[in-house]
PDB file of C-alpha atoms in Angstrom:
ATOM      1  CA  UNK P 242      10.531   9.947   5.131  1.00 68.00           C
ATOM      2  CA  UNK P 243      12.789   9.500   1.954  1.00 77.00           C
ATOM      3  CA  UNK P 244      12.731   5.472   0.894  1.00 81.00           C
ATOM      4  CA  UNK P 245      13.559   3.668  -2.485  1.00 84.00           C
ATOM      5  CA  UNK P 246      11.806   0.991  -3.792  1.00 85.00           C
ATOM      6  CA  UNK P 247      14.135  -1.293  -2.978  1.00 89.00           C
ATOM      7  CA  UNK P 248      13.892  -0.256   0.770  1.00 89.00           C
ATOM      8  CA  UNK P 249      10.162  -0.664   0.758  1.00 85.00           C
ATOM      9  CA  UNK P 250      10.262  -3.469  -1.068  1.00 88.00           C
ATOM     10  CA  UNK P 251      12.693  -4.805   1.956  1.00 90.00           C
ATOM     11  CA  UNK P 252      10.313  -3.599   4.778  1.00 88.00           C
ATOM     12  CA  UNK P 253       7.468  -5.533   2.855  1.00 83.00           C
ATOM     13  CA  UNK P 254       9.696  -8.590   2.587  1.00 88.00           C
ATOM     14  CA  UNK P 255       9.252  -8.427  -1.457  1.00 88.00           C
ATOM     15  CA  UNK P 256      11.095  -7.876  -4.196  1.00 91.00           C
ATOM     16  CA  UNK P 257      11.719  -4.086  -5.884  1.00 91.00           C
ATOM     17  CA  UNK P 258       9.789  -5.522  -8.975  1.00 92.00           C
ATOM     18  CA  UNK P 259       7.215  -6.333  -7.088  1.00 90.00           C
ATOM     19  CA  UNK P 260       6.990  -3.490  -5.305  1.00 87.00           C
ATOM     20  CA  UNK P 261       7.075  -0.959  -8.202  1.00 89.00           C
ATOM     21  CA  UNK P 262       4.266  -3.193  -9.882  1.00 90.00           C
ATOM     22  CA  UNK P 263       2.053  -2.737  -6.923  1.00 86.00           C
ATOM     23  CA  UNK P 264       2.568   0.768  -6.489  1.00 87.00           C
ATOM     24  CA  UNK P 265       1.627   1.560 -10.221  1.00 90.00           C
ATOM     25  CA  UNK P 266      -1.150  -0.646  -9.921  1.00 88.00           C
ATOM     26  CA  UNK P 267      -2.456   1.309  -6.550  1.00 85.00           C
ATOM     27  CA  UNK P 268      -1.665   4.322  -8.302  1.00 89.00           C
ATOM     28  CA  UNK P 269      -3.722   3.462 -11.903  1.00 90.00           C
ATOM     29  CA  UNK P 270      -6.664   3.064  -9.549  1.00 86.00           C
ATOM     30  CA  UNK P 271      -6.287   6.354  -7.391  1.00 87.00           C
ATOM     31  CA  UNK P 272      -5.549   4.942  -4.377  1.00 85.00           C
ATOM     32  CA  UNK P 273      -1.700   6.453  -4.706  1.00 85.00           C
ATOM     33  CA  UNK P 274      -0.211   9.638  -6.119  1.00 88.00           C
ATOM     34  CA  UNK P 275       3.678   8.625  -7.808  1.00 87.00           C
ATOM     35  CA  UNK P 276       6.157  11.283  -8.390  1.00 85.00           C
ATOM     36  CA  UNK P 277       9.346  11.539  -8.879  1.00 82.00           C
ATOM     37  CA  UNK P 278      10.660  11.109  -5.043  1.00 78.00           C
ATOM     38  CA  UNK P 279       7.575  11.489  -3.973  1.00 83.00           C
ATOM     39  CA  UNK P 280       4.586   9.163  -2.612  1.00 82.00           C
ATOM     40  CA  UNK P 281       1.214  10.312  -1.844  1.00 86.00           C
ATOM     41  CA  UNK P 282      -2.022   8.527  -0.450  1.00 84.00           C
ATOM     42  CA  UNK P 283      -5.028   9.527  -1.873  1.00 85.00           C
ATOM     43  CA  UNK P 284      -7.554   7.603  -0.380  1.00 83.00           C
ATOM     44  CA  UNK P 285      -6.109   5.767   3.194  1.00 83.00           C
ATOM     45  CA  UNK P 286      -8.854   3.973   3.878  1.00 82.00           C
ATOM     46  CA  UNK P 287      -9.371   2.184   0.338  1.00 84.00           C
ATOM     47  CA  UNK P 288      -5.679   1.360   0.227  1.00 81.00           C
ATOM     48  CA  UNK P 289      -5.792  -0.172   3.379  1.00 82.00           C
ATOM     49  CA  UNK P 290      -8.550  -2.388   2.321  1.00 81.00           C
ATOM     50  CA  UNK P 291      -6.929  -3.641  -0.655  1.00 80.00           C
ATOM     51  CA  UNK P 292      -3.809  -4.385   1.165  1.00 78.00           C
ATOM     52  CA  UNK P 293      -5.488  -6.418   3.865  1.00 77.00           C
ATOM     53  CA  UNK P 294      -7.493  -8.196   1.570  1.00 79.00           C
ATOM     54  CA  UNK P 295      -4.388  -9.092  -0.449  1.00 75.00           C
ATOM     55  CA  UNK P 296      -2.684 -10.411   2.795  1.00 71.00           C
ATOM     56  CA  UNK P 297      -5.594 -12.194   3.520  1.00 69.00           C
ATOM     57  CA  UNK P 298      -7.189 -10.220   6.451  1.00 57.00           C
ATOM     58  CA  UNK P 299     -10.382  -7.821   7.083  1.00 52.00           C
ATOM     59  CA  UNK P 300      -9.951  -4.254   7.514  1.00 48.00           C
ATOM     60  CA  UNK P 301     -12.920  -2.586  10.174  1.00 51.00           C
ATOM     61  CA  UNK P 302     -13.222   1.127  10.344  1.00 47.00           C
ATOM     62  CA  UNK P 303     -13.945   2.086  14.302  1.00 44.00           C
ATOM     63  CA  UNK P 304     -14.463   5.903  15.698  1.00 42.00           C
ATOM     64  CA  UNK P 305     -12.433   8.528  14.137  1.00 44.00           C
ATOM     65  CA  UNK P 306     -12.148   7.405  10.897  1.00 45.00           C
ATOM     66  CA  UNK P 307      -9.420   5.109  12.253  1.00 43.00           C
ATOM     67  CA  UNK P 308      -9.325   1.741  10.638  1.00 43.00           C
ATOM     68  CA  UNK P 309      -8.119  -1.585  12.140  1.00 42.00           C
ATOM     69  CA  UNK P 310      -6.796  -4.513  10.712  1.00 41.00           C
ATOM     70  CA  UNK P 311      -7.610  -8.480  11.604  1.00 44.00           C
ATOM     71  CA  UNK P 312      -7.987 -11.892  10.260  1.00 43.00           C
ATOM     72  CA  UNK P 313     -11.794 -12.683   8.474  1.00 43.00           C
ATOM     73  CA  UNK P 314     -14.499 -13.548  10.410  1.00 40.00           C
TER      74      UNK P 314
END
């Protein structure tokens, strides 16, 4: 799926700034892979954890490697 930061900046209700910052700063720890047009996860699980924790929320990992998000207990 082909997006610009500014259009997943949009679908994260945040500014392109914002959302270029955060991407570099996911990338500078491993968790993404930036190229030119070109966005790859490196390590799903460990993003997702950082994200929920940034929104506030707990991330559980069930069967299947599948993880699930929710607020803290």
């Amino acid at each position: 799926m082909a997006l610009t930061y500014e259009q997943l900046a949009a679908l994260d209700g945040t500014f392109r700034e914002t959302c270029t910052k955060v991407l570099r700063d996911y990338a500078d720890h491993g968790l993404l892979r930036l190229a030119r047009g070109r966005l790859t996860v490196m390590a799903r699980q460990l993003l997702m954890a950082r994200r929920a924790s940034e929104r506030g929320r707990s991330v559980r990992t069930v069967s299947g490697g599948l993880a699930t998000l929710g607020k803290p207990e």
